[in-house]
Short mmCIF file of C-alpha atoms in Angstrom, two decimals:
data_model
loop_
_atom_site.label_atom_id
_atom_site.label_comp_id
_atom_site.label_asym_id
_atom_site.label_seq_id
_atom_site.Cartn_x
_atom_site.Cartn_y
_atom_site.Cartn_z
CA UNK A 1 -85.82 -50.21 -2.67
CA UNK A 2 -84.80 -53.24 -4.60
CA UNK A 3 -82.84 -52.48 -7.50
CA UNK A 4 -84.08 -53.83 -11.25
CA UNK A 5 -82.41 -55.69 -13.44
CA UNK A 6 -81.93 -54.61 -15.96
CA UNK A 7 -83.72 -56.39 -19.21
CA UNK A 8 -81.88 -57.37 -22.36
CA UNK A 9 -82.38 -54.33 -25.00
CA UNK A 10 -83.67 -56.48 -27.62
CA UNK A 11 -86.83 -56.93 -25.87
CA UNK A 12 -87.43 -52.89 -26.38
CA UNK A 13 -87.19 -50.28 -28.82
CA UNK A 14 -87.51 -46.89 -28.77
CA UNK A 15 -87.72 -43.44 -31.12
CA UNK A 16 -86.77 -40.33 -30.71
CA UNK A 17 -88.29 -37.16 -29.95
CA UNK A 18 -87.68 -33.75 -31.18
CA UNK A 19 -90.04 -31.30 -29.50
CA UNK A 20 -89.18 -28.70 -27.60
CA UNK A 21 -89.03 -27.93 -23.90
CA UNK A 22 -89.95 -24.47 -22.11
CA UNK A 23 -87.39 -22.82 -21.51
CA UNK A 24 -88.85 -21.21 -18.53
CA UNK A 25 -91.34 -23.43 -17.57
CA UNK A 26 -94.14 -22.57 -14.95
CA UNK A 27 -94.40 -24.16 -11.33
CA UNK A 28 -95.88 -27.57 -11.53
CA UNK A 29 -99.53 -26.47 -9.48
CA UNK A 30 -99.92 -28.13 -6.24
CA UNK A 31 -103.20 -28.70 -4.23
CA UNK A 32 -102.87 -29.62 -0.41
CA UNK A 33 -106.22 -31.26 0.33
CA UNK A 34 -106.04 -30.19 3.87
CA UNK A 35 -106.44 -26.54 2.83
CA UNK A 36 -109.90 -24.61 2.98
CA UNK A 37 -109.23 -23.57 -0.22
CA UNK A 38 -108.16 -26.63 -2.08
CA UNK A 39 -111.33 -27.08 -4.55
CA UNK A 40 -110.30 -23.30 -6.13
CA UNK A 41 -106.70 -24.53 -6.54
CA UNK A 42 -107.78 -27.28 -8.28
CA UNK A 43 -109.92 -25.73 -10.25
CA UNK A 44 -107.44 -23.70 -11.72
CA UNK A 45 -104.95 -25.95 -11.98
CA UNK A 46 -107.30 -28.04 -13.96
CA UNK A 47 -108.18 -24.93 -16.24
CA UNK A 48 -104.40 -24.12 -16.88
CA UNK A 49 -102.86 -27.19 -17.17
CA UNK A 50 -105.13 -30.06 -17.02
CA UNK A 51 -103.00 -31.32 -14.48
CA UNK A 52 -101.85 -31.23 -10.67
CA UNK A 53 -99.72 -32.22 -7.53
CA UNK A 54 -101.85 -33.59 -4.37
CA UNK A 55 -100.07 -33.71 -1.14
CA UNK A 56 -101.94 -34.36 2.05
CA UNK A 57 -103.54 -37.00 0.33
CA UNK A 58 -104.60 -39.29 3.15
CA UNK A 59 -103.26 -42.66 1.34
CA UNK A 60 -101.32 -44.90 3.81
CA UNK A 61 -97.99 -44.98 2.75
CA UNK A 62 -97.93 -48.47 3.83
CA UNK A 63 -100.43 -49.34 0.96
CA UNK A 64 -98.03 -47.14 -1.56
CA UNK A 65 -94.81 -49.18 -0.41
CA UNK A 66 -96.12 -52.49 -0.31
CA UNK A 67 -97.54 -51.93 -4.02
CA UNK A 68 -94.00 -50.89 -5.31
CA UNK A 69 -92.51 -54.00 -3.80
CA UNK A 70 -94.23 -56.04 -4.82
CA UNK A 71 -94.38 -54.64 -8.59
CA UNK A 72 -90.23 -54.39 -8.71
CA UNK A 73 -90.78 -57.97 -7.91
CA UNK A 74 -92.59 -58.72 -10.66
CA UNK A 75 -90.85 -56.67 -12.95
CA UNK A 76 -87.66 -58.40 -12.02
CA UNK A 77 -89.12 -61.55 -12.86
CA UNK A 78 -87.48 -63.29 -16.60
CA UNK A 79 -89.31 -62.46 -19.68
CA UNK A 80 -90.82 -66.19 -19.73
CA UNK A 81 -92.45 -65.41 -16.33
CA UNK A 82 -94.16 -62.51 -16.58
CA UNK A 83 -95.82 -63.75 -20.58
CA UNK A 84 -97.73 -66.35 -17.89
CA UNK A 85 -100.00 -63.02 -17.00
CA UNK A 86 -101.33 -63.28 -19.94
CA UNK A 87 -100.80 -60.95 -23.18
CA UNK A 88 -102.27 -57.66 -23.11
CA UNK A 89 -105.79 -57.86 -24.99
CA UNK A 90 -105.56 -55.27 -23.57
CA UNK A 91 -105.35 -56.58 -20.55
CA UNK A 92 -102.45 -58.29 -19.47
CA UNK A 93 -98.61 -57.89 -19.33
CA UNK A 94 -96.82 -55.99 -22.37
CA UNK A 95 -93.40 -55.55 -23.50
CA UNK A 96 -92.40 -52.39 -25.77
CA UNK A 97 -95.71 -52.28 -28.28
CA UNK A 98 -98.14 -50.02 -26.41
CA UNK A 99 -101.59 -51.00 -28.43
CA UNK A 100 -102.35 -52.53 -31.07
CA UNK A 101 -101.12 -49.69 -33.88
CA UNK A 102 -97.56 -49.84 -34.02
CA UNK A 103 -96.62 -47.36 -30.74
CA UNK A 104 -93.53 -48.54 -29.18
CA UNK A 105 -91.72 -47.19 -26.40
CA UNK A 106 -88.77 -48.49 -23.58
CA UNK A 107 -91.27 -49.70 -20.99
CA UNK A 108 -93.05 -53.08 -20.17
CA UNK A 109 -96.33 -52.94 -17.91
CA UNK A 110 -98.98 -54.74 -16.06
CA UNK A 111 -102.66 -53.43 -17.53
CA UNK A 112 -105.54 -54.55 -15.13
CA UNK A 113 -109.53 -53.69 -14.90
CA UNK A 114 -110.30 -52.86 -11.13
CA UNK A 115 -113.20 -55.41 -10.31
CA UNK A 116 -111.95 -58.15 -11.67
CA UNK A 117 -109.15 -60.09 -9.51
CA UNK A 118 -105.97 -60.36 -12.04
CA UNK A 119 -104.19 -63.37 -12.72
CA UNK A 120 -100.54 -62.89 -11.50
CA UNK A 121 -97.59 -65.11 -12.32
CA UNK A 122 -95.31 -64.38 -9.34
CA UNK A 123 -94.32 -66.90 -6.07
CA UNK A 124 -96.45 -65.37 -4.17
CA UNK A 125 -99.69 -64.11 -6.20
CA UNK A 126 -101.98 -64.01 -3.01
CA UNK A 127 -99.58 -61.26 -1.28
CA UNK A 128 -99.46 -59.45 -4.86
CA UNK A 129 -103.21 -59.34 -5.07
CA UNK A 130 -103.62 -58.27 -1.18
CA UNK A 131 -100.90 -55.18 -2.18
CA UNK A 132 -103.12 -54.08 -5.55
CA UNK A 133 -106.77 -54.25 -3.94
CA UNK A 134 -105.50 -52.02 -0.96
CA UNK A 135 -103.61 -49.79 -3.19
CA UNK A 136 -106.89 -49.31 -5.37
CA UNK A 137 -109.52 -49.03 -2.83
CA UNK A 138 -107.43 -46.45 -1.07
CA UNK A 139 -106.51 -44.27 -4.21
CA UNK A 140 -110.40 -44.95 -5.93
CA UNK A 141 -111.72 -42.97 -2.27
CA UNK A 142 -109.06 -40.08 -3.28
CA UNK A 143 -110.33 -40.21 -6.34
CA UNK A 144 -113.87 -39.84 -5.52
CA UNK A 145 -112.60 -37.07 -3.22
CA UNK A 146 -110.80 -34.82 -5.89
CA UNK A 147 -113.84 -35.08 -8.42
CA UNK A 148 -116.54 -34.06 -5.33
CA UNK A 149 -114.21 -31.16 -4.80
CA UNK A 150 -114.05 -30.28 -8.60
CA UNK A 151 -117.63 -30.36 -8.32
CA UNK A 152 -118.37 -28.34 -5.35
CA UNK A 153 -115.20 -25.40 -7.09
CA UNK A 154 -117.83 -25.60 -10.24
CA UNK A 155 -120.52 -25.37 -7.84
CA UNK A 156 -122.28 -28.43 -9.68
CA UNK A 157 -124.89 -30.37 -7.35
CA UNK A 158 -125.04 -32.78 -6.38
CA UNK A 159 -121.58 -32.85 -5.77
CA UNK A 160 -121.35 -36.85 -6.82
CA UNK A 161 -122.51 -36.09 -10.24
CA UNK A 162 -118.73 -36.89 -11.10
CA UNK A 163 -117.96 -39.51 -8.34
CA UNK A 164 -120.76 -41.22 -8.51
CA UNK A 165 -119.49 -42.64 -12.26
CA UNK A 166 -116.48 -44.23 -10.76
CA UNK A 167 -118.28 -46.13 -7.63
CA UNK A 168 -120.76 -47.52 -9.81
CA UNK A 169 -120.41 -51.25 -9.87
CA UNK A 170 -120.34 -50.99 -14.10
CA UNK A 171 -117.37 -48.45 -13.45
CA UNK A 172 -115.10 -49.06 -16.49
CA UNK A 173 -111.61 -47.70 -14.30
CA UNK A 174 -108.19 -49.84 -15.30
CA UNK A 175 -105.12 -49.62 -13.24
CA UNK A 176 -101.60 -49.48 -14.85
CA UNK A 177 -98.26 -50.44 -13.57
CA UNK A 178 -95.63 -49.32 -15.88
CA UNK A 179 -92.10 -50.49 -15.64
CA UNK A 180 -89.12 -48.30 -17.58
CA UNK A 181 -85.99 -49.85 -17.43
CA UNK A 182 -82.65 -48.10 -17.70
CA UNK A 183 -81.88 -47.44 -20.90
CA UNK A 184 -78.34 -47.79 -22.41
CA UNK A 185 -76.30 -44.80 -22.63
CA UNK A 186 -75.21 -46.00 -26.06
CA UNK A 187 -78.79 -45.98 -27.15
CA UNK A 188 -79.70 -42.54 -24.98
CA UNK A 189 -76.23 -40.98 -26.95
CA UNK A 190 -77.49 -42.37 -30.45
CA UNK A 191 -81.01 -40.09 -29.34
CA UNK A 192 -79.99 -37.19 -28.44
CA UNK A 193 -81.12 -38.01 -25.12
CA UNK A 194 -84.27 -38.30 -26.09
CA UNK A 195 -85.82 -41.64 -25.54
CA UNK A 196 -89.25 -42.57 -25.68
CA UNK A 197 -90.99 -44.68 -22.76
CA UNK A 198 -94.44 -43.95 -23.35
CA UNK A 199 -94.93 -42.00 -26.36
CA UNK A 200 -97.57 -38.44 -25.82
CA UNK A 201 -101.17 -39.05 -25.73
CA UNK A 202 -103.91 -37.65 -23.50
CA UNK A 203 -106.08 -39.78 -21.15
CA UNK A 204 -109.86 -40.97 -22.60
CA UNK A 205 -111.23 -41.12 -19.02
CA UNK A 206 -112.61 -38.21 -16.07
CA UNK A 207 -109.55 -38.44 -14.45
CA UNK A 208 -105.78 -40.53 -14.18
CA UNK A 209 -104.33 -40.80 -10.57
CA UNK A 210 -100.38 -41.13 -11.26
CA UNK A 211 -97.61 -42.49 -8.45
CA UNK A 212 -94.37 -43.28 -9.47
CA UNK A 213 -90.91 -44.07 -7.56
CA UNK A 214 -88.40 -41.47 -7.43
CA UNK A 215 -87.21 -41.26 -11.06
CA UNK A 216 -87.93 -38.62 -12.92
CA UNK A 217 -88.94 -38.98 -17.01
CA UNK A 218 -92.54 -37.56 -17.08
CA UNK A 219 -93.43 -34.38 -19.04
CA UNK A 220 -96.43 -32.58 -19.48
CA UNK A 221 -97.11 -30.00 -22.75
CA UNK A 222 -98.13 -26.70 -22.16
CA UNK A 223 -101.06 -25.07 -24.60
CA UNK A 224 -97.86 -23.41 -26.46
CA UNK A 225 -97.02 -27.10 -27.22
CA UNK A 226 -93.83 -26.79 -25.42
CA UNK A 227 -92.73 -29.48 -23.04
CA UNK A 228 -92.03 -29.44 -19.14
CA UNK A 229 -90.53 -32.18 -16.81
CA UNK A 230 -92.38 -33.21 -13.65
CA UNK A 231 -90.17 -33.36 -10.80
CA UNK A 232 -90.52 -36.35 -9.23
CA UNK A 233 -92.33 -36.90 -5.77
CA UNK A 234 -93.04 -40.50 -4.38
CA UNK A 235 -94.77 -39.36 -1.55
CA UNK A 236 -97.51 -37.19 -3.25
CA UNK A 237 -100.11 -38.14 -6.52
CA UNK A 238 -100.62 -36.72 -9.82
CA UNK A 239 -103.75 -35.85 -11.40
CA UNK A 240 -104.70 -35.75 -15.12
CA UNK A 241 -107.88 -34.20 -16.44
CA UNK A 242 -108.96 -36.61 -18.80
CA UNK A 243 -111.14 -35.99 -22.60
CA UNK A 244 -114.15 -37.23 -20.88
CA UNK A 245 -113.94 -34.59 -18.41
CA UNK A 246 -112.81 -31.91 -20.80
CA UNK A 247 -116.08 -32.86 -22.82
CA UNK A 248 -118.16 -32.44 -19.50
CA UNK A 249 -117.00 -29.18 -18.85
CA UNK A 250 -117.58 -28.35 -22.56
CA UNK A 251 -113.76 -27.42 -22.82
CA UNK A 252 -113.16 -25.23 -19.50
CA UNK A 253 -111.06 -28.34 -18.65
CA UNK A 254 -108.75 -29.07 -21.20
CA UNK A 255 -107.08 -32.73 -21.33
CA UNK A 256 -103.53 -32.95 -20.61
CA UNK A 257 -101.22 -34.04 -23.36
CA UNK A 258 -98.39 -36.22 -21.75
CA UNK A 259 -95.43 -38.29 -22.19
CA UNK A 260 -92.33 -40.48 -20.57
CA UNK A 261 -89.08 -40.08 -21.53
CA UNK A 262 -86.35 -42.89 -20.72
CA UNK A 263 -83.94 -42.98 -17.80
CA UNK A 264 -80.20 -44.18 -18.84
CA UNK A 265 -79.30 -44.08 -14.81
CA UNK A 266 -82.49 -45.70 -12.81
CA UNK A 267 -85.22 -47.47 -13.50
CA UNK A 268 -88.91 -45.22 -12.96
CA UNK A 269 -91.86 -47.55 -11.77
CA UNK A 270 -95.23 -45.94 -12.25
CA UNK A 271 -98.87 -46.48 -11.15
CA UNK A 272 -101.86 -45.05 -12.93
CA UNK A 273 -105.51 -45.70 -11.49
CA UNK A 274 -107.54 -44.15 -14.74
CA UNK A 275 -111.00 -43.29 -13.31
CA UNK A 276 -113.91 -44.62 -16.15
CA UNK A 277 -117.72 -44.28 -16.00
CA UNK A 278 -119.51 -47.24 -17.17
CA UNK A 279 -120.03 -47.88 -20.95
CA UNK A 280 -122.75 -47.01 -21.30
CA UNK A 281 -122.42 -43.93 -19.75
CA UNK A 282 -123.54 -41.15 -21.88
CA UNK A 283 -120.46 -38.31 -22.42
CA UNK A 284 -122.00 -34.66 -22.58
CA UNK A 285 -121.14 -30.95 -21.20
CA UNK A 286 -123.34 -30.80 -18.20
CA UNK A 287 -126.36 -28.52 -18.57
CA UNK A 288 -125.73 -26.32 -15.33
CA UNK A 289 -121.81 -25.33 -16.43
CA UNK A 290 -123.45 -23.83 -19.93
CA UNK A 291 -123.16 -20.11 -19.26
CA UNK A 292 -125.99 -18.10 -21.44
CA UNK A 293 -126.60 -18.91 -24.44
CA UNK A 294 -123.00 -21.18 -24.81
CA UNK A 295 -123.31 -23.55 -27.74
CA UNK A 296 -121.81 -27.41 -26.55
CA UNK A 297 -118.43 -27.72 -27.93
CA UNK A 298 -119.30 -31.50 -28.45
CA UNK A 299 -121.64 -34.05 -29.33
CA UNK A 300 -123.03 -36.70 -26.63
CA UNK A 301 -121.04 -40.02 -27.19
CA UNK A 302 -121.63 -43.15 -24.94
CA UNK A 303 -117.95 -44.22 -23.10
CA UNK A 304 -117.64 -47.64 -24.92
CA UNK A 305 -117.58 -45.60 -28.40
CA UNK A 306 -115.30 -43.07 -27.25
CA UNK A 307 -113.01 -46.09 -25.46
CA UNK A 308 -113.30 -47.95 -28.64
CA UNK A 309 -112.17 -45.18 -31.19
CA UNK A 310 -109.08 -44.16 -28.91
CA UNK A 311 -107.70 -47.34 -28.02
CA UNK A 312 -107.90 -47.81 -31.87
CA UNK A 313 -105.72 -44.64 -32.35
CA UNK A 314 -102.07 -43.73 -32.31
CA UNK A 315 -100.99 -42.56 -29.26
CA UNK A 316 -100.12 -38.96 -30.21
CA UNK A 317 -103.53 -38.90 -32.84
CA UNK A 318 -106.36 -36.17 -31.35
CA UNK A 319 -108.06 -38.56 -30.21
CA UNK A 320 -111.63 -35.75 -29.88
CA UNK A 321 -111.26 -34.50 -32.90
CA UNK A 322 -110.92 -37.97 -34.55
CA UNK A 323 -114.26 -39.42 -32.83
CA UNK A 324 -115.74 -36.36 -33.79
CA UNK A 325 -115.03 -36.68 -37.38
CA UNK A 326 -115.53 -40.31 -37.41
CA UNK A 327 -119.25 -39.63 -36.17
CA UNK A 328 -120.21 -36.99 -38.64
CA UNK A 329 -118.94 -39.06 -41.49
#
């Protein structure tokens, strides 16, 4: 793997963090979707931790590869270069402000919507765009796949009730390539090694599909609030429940808080394919997974409200409860 350089540190800033990690932390769960009994696994992974390890995934790691070379290319690229993408709003390429309320964090990142093609400032933008459509048709079919098995382990039919949001051709999905450089051991020492990438926050949509290189720096919270690090696996996928899919299961599937903490040695190269329903979608707990006489935990939204409301939130803000209140008032 090519090797980044490494930017100059005034382009980023960073803050420091002063939560706790577990000091016995679980197993991260893992779900090998060649077992018979995969859809259980995930369903309890998604009820524990709102969060899980695939492996036997079926996406050619020739797709995976060519994606991550092709990024580190662009990432590499100087500062002047990779503006020509376009600034992020949202969409585009970004440099240390995540949003437009005053996060920061020690990453820079490509933001893209799925079904549109993306203008790329690199030599060869043709090869670039070849690497991202493969990547996403291939990890938007394991997608669809790992939302028809939540619904068959919830024993909703049809099983595309889920899937069937993200192949619609309205299907509001983005795809993320986030680039953390290393960061100065002067600046990790000043931090108590505690450098912010990407600040916490949960995921608005169903589900997140995460890759990343072999760095490690992501951390999930546990429902104590305490914090765990992922170990890092570039062969396998990550999956996040979402607050759109904790709302559809009316809170059996709880949203995982996460966050990305800075590496001083290596640089960490992520890809997220965030899995939207179309805005106009209408957000609800489905009927047939209200047990009894089970009151719904939350009111029906349409997606582009929801999207709108969190993407005008701090990161780390409750984004659910903060709708919520916002809609009452």
């Amino acid at each position: 793997m090519v090797i980044l350089s490494k930017p100059a540190i005034e382009q980023f800033s960073y803050v420091k963090n002063k939560q706790p990690a577990a000091l016995f932390p679980p197993l991260i769960p893992i779900v090998d979707l060649s077992e018979p009994d995969s859809k259980h696994q995930m369903i309890k992974a998604c009820e524990e931790f709102g969060f899980f390890k695939v492996i036997n995934h079926g996406v050619p790691m020739e797709f995976i590869s060519r994606l991550e070379s092709e990024a580190t290319q662009f990432f590499s690229l100087p500062l002047s270069e990779k503006e020509k993408t376009g600034q992020p709003k949202p969409y585009g390429y970004g440099n240390r402000r995540i949003g437009p309320n005053g996060d920061v964090g020690w990453v820079e990142y490509l933001l893209l919507m799925t079904n549109q093609d993306p203008n790329l400032a690199t030599e060869n933008p043709d090869g670039f765009r070849v690497a991202l459509n493969n990547y996403m048709a291939a990890v938007k079919k394991l997608a669809c796949e790992i939302l028809e098995m939540v619904a068959d382990g919830l024993k909703i039919q049809p099983r595309n009730v889920l899937s069937k949001l993200m192949m619609d051709e309205q299907s509001d999905s983005v795809f993320r390539l986030n680039h953390y450089p290393p960061c100065p051991e002067d600046v990790v020492q000043s931090s108590n090694g505690n450098v912010i990438g990407f600040g916490e926050h949960t995921d608005p949509q169903i589900i997140s599909v995460l890759r990343s290189n072999n760095t490690s720096g992501l951390q999930i919270s546990l429902r104590d609030g305490s914090w765990i690090s992922v170990p890092p696996d570039h062969h396998s996928f990550f999956i996040n429940v979402g607050d759109s899919l904790q709302v559809m299961t009316n809170g059996r599937f709880k949203s995982v808080k996460h966050r990305v903490l800075a590496n001083s040695v290596k640089s960490r190269l992520s890809m997220i394919y965030f899995c939207g329903p179309p805005m106009s979608e209408k957000i609800a707990p489905l009927p047939c997974l209200m047990r009894g006489d089970q009151q719904s935990l939350y009111k029906e939204f349409t997606w582009f409200d929801y999207k709108t409301s969190a993407y005008n939130s701090r990161l780390a803000d409750n984004r659910l409860i903060n709708f919520e209140k916002i809609a009452a008032s």
